[in-house]
mmCIF file of C-alpha atoms in Angstrom:
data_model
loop_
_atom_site.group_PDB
_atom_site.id
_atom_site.type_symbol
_atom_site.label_atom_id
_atom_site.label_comp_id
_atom_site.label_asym_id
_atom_site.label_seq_id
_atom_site.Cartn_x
_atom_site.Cartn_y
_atom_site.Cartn_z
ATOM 1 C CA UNK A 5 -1.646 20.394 -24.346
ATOM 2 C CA UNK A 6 -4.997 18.594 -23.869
ATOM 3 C CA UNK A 7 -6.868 19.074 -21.255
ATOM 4 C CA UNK A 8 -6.952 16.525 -18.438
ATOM 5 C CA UNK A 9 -9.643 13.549 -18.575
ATOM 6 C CA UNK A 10 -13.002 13.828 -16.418
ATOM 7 C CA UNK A 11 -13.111 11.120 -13.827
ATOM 8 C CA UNK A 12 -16.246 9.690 -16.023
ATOM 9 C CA UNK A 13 -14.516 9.530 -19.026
ATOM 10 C CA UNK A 14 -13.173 5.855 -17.723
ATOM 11 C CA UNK A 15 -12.604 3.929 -14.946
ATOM 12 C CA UNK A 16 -9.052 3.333 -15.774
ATOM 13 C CA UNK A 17 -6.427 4.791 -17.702
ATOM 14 C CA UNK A 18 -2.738 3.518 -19.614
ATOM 15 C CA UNK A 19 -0.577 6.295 -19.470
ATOM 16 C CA UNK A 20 0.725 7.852 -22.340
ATOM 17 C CA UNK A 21 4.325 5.422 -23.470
ATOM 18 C CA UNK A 22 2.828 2.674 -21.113
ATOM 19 C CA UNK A 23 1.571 0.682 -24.172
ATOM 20 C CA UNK A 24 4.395 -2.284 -23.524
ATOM 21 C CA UNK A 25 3.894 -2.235 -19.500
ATOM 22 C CA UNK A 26 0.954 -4.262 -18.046
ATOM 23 C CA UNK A 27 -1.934 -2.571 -17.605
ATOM 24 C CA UNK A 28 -2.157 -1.555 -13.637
ATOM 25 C CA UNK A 29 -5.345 -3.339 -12.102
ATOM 26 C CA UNK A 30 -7.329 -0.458 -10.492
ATOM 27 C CA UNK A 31 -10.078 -1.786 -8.284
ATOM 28 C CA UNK A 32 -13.631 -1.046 -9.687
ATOM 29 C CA UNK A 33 -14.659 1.460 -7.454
ATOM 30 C CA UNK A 34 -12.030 3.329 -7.878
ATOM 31 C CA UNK A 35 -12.440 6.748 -10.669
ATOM 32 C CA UNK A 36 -8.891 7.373 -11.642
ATOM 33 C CA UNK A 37 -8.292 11.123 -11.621
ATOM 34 C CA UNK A 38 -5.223 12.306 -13.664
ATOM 35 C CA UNK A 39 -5.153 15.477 -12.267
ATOM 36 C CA UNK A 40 -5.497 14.355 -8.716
ATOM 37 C CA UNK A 41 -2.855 15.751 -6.253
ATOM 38 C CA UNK A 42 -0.324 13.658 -4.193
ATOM 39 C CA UNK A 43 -0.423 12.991 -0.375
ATOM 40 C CA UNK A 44 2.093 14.577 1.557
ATOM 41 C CA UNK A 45 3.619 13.127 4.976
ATOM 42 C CA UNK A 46 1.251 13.632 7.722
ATOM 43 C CA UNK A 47 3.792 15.673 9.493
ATOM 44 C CA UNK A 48 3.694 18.417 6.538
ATOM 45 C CA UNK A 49 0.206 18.744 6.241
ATOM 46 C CA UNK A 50 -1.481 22.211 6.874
ATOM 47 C CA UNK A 51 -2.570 21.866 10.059
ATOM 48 C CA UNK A 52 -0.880 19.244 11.423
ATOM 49 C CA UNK A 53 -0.980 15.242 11.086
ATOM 50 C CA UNK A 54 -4.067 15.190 13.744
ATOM 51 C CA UNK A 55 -6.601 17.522 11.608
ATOM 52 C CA UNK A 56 -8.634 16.080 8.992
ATOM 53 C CA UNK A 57 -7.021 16.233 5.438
ATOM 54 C CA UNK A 58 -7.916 15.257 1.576
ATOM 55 C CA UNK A 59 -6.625 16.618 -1.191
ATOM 56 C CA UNK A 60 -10.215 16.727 -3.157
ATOM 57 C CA UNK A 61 -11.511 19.490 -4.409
ATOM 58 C CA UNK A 62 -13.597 21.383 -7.264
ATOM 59 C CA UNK A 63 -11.010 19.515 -9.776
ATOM 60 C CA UNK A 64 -11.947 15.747 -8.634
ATOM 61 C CA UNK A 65 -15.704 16.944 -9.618
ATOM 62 C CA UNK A 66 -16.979 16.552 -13.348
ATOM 63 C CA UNK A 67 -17.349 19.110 -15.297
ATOM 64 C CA UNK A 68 -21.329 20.988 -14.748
ATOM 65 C CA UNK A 69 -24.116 19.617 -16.552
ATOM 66 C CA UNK A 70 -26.699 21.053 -17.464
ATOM 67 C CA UNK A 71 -29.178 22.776 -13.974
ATOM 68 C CA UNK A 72 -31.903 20.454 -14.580
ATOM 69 C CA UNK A 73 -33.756 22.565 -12.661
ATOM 70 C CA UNK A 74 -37.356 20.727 -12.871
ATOM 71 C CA UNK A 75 -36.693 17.679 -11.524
ATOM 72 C CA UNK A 76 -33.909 19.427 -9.360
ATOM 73 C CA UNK A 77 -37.165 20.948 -7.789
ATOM 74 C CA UNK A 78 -39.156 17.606 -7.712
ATOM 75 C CA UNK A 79 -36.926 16.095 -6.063
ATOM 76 C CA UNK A 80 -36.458 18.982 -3.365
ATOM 77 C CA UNK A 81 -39.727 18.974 -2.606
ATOM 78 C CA UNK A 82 -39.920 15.240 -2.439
ATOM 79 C CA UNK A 83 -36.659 15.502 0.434
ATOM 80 C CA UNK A 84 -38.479 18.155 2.568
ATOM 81 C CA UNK A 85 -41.664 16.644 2.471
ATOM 82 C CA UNK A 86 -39.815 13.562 4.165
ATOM 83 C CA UNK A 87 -37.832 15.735 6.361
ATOM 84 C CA UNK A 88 -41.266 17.477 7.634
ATOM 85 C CA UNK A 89 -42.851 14.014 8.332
ATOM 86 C CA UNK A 90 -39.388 12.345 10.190
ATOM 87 C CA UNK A 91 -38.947 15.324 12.425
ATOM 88 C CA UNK A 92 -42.990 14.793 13.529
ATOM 89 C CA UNK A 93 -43.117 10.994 13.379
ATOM 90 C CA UNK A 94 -40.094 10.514 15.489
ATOM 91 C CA UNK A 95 -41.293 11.771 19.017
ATOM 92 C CA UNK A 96 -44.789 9.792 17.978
ATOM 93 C CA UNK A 97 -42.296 6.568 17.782
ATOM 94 C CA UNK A 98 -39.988 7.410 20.635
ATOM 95 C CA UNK A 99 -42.365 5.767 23.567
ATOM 96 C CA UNK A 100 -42.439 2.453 21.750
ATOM 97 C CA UNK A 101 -38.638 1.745 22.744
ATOM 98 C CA UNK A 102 -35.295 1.536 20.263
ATOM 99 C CA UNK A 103 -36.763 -1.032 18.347
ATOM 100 C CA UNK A 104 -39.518 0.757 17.017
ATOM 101 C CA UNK A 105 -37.314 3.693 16.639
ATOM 102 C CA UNK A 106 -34.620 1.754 14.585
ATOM 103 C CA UNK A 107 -37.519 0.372 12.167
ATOM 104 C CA UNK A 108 -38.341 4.230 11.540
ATOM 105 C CA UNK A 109 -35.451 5.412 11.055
ATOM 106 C CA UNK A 110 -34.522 2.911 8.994
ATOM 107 C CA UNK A 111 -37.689 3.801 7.110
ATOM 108 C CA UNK A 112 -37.202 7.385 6.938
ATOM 109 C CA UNK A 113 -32.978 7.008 5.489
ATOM 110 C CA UNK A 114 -34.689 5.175 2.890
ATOM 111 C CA UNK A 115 -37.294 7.522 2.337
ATOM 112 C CA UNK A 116 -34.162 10.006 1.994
ATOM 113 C CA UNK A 117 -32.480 8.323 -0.437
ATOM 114 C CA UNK A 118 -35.417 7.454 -2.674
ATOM 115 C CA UNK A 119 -36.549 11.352 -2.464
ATOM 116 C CA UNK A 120 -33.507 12.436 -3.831
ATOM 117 C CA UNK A 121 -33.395 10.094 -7.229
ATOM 118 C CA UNK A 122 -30.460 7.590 -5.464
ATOM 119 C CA UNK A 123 -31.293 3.810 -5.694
ATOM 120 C CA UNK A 124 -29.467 2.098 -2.948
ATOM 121 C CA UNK A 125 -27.830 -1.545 -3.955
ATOM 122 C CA UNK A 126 -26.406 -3.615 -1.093
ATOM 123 C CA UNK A 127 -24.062 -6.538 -1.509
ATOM 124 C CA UNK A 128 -22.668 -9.078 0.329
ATOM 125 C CA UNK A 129 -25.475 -9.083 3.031
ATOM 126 C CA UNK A 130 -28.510 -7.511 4.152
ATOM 127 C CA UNK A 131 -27.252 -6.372 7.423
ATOM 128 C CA UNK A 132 -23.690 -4.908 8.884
ATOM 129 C CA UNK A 133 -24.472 -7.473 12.436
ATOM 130 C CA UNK A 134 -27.307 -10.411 12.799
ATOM 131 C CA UNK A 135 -25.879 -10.416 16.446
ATOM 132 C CA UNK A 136 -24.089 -8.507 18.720
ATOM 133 C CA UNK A 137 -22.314 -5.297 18.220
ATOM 134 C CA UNK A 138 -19.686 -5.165 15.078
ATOM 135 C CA UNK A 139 -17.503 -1.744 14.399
ATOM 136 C CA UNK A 140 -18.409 -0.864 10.836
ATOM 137 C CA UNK A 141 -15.584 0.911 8.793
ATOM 138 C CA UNK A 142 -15.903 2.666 5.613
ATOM 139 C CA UNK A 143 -14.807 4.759 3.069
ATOM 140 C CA UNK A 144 -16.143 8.414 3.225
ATOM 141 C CA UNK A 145 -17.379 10.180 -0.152
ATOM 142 C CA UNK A 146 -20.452 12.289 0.517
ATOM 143 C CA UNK A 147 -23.293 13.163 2.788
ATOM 144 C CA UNK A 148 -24.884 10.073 1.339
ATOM 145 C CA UNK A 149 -22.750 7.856 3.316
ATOM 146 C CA UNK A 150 -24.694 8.335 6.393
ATOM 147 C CA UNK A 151 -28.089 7.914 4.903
ATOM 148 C CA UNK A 152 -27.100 4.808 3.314
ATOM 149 C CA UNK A 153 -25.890 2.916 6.059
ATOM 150 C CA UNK A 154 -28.668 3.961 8.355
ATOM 151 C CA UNK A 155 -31.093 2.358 4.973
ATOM 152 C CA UNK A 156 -29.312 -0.360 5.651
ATOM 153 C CA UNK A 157 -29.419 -0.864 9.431
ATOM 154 C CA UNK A 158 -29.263 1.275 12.129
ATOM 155 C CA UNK A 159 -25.837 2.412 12.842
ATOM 156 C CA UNK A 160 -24.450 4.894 15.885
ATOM 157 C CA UNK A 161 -22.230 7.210 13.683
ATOM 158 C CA UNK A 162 -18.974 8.583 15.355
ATOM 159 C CA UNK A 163 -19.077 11.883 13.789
ATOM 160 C CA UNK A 164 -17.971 15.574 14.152
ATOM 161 C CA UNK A 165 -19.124 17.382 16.831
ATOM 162 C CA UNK A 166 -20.474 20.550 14.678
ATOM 163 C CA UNK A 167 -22.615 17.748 12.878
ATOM 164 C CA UNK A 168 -25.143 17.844 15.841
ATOM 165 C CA UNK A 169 -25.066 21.885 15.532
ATOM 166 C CA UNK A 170 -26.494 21.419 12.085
ATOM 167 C CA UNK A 171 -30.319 22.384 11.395
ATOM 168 C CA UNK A 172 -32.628 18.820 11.606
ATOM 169 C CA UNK A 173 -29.618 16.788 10.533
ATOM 170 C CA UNK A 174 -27.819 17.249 14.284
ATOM 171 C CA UNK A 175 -31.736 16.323 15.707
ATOM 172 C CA UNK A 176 -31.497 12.908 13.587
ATOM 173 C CA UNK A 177 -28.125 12.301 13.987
ATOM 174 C CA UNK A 178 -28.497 12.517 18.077
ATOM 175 C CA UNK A 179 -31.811 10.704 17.687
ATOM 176 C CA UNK A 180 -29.644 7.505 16.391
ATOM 177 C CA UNK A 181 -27.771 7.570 19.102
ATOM 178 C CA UNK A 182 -24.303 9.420 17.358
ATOM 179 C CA UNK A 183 -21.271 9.802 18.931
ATOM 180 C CA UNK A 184 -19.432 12.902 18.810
ATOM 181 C CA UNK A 185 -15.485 14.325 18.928
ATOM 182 C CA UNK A 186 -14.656 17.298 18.923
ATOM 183 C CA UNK A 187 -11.408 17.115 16.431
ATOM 184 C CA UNK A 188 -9.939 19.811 17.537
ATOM 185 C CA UNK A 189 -9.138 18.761 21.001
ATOM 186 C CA UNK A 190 -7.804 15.212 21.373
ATOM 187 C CA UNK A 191 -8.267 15.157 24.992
ATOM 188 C CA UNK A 192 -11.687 14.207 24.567
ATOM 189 C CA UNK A 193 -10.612 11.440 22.158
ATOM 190 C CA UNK A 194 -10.022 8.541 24.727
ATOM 191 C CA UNK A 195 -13.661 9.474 26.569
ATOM 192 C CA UNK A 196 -15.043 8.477 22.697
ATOM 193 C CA UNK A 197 -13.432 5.575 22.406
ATOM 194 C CA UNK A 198 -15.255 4.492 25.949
ATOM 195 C CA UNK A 199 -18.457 5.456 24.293
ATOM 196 C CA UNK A 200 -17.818 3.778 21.284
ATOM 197 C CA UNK A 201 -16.403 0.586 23.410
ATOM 198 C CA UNK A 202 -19.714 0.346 26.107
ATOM 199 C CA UNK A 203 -21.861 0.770 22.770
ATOM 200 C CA UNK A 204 -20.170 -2.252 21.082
ATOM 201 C CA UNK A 205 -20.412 -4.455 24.268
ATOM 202 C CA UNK A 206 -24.153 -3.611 24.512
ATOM 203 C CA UNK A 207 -24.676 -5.220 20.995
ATOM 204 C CA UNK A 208 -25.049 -2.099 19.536
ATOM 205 C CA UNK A 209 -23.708 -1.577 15.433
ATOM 206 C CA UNK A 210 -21.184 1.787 15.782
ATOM 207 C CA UNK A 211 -20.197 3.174 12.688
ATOM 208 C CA UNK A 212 -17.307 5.701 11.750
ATOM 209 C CA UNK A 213 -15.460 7.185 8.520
ATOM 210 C CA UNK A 214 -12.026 6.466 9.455
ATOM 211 C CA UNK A 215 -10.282 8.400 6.826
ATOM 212 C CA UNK A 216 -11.808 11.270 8.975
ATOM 213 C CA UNK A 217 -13.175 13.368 5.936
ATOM 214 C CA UNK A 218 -14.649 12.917 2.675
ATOM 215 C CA UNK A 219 -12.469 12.039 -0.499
ATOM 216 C CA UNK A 220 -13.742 12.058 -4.353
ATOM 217 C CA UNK A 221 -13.087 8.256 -4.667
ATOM 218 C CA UNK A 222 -10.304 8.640 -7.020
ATOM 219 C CA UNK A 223 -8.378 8.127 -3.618
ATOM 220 C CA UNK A 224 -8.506 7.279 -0.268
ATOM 221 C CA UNK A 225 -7.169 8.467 2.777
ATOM 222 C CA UNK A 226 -5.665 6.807 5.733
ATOM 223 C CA UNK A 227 -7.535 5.235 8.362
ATOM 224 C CA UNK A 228 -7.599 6.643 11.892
ATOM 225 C CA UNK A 229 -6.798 4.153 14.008
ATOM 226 C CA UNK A 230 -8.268 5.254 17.334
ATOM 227 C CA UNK A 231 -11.860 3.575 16.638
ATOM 228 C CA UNK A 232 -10.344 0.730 16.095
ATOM 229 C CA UNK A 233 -9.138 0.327 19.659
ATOM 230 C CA UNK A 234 -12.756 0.358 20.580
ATOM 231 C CA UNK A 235 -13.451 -2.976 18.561
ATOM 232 C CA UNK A 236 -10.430 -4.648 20.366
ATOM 233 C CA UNK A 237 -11.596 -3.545 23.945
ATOM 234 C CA UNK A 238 -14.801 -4.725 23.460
ATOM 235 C CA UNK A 239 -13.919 -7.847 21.648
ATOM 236 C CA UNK A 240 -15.873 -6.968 18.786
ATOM 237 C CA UNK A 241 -15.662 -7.556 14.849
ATOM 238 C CA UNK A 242 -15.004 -5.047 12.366
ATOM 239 C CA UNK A 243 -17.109 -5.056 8.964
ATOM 240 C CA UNK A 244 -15.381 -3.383 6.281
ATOM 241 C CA UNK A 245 -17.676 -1.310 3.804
ATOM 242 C CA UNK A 246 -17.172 -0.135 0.686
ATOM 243 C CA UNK A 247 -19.225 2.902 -0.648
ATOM 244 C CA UNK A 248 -19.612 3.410 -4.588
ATOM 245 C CA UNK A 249 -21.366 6.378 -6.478
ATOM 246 C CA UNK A 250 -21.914 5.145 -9.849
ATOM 247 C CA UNK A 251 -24.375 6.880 -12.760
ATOM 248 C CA UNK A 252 -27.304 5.098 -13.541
ATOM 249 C CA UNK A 253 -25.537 3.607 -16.417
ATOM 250 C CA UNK A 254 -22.639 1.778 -14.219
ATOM 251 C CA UNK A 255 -19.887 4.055 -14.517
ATOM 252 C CA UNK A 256 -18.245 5.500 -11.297
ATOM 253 C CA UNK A 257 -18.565 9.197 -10.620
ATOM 254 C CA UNK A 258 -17.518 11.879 -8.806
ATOM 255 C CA UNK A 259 -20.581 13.809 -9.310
ATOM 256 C CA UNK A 260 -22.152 13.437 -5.890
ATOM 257 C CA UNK A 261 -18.969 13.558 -3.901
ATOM 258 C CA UNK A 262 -18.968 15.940 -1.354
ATOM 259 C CA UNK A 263 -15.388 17.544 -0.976
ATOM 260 C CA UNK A 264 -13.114 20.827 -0.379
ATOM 261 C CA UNK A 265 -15.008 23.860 0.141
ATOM 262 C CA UNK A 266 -17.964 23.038 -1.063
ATOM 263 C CA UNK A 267 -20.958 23.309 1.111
ATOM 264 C CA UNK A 268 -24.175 21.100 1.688
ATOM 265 C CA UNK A 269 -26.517 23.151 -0.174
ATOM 266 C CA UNK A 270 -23.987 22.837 -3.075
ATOM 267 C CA UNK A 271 -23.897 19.181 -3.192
ATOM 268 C CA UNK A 272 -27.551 18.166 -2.636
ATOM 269 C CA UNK A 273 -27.814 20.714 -5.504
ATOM 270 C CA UNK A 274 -25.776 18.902 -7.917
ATOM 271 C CA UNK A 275 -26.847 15.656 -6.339
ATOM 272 C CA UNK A 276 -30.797 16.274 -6.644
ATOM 273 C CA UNK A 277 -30.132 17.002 -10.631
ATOM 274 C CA UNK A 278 -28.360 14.182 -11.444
ATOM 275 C CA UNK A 279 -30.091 11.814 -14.217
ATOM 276 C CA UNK A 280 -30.113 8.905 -12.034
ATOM 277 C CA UNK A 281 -28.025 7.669 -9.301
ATOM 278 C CA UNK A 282 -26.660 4.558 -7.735
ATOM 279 C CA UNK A 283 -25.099 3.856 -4.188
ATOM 280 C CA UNK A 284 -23.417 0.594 -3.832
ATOM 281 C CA UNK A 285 -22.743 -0.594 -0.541
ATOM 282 C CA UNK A 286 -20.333 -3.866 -0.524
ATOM 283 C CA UNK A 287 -20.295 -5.919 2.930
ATOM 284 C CA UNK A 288 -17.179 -7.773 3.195
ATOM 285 C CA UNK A 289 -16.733 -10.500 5.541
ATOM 286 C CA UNK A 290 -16.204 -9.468 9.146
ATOM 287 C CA UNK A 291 -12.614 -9.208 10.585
ATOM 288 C CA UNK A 292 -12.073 -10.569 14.052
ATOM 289 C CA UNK A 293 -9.313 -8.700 16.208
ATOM 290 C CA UNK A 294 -6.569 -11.943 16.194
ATOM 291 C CA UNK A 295 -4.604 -12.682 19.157
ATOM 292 C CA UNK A 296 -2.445 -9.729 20.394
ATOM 293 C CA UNK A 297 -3.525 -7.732 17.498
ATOM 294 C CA UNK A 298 -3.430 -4.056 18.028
ATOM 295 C CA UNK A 299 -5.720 -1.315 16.402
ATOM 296 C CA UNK A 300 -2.660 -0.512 13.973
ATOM 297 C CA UNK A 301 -2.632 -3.829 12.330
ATOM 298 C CA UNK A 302 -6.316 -3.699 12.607
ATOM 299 C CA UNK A 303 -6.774 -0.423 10.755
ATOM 300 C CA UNK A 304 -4.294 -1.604 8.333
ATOM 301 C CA UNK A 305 -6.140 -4.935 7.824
ATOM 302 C CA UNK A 306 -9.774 -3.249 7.423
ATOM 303 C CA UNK A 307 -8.064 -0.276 4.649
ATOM 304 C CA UNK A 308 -6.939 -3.121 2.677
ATOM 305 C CA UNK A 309 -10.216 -4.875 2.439
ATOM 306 C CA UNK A 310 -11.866 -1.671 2.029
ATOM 307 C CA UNK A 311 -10.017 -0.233 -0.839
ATOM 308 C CA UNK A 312 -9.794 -3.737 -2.339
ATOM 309 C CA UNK A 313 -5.545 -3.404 -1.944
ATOM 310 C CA UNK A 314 -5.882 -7.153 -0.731
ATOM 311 C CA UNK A 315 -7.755 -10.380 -1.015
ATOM 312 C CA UNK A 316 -10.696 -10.223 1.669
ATOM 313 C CA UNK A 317 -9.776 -12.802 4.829
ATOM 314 C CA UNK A 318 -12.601 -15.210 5.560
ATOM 315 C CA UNK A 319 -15.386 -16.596 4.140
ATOM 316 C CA UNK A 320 -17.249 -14.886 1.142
ATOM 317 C CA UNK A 321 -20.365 -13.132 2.397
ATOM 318 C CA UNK A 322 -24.086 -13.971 -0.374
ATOM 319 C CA UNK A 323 -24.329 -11.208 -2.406
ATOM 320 C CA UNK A 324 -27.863 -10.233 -1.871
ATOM 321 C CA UNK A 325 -29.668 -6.766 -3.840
ATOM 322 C CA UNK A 326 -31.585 -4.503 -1.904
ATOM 323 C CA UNK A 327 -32.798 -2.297 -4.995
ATOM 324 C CA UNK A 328 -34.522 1.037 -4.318
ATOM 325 C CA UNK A 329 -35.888 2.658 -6.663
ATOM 326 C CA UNK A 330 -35.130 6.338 -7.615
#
């Protein structure tokens, strides 16, 4: 038996006695994974339906190339030497109010991303909201995520509450103004949700991963629909995001997902060797809450538009590149 294909072997795959079928139309930023396990019922999950789940792991990631290790170390110096000068600048910028702070930060996710050999290419806008608050809602693949949409504009994250226990990333993350929930107790989930709603309503852009956890691409998760009642309360629109890892030569890859067991250190490992990488970031039009629309339909509506399952509703968005170089 051969063994199965590497998700950057090909974006899409017939399957073996398929020849006479039509070919199945996989979106493009999807890496099909043969070996890629099913999704069982929420209610048969480990843990319950309420705890995070994906079924990525080591086998969604291609197989190791080779360490790389001098530009691996370039590149970490490069990402420190940034770190070092963000975690200085920003109580230098602080006194000059949010706006000053969001054009640093802003600066500094950049900064990140450009340290680490990513090039960042946005589409379909140059911002997530021109005015007033807007829920953004995207699909969750790697630590990159974050950076990218704060490169982008700055974005309050709804994220884990041990993300603000982590070394320099927890100071940044609180320093943008994150929101975080504790996942293991729900009780705190509707107190959130009131965060998340008073942030919209002040114009702020509040951003969350509502598949909950980080999948290889090859699949996506459900969408929590909880954020999405925040949007509704505060009358806000949603803008649907999806998030692409692709090699420097256009194919999509696994290779800087960041999923199972695997820890940071591992990832920005792999990540910081990679011979070139791209993030694509593709703003689709914003969704307005209808009339008596609840979060449900809401969720459902943005997960479609996000993992291209449906045509987009509205009015297509200019594609505009923001290149950065790596």
């Amino acid at each position: 038996m051969s063994a199965p294909a590497r998700p950057d072997d090909t974006a899409a795959r017939v399957p073996v006695g398929a020849a006479a079928a039509a070919p199945a139309v996989v979106p493009p930023h999807v890496v099909e994974h043969p070996t890629h396990p099913g999704v069982p019922r929420a209610t048969e999950r480990d843990g319950g339906p309420w705890s995070p789940y994906s079924p990525c792991g080591p086998d969604c990631l291609p197989a190791a190339a080779r360490p790389a290790r001098l530009r691996r170390g370039r590149r970490a110096a490069a990402l420190l030497t940034v770190v070092a000068t963000a975690v200085l600048a920003a109580p230098l910028v602080a006194p000059f109010g949010r706006r000053a702070t969001d054009v640093a930060m802003r600066a500094i996710f950049r900064a990140v991303l450009r340290a680490a050999g990513i090039r960042l290419q946005v589409d379909g806008g140059t911002s997530f909201a021109d005015d007033g608050g807007a829920l953004v809602v995207a699909n969750h693949l790697s630590w990159i995520d974050v950076v990218a949409l704060g490169a982008v504009q700055p974005v309050r994250m709804i994220a884990k509450r041990e993300v603000g226990d982590w070394p320099v990333v927890g100071r940044i993350a609180a320093r943008t103004g994150a929101l975080f929930v504790d996942r293991a107790g729900l009780r705190a989930l509707p107190a959130v949700v009131g965060e998340a709603t008073a942030a919209l309503r002040a114009g702020a852009v509040v951003g969350v991963f509502p598949e909950g956890t980080t999948w290889c691409g090859s699949a996506a998760g459900p969408f929590r629909r909880a954020p999405f009642q925040a949007a509704i309360d505060a009358g806000a629109a949603v803008r649907p995001v999806t998030l692409e890892l692709r090699l420097a030569d256009g194919r999509p890859t696994t290779a800087a997902s960041f999923v199972g067991d695997e820890t940071l250190a591992g990832s920005l490992r792999r990540v910081l060797a990679l011979d070139g990488l791209v993030c694509v970031l593709t703003l689709h039009p914003l969704l307005h809450p209808g009339p008596g629309e609840d979060r449900r339909v809401l969720a459902d509506r943005a997960r479609r538009v996000v993992t291209g399952a449906a045509p987009l509703r509205g009015t297509p968005a200019p594609t505009a590149t923001d290149p950065i170089a790596g």
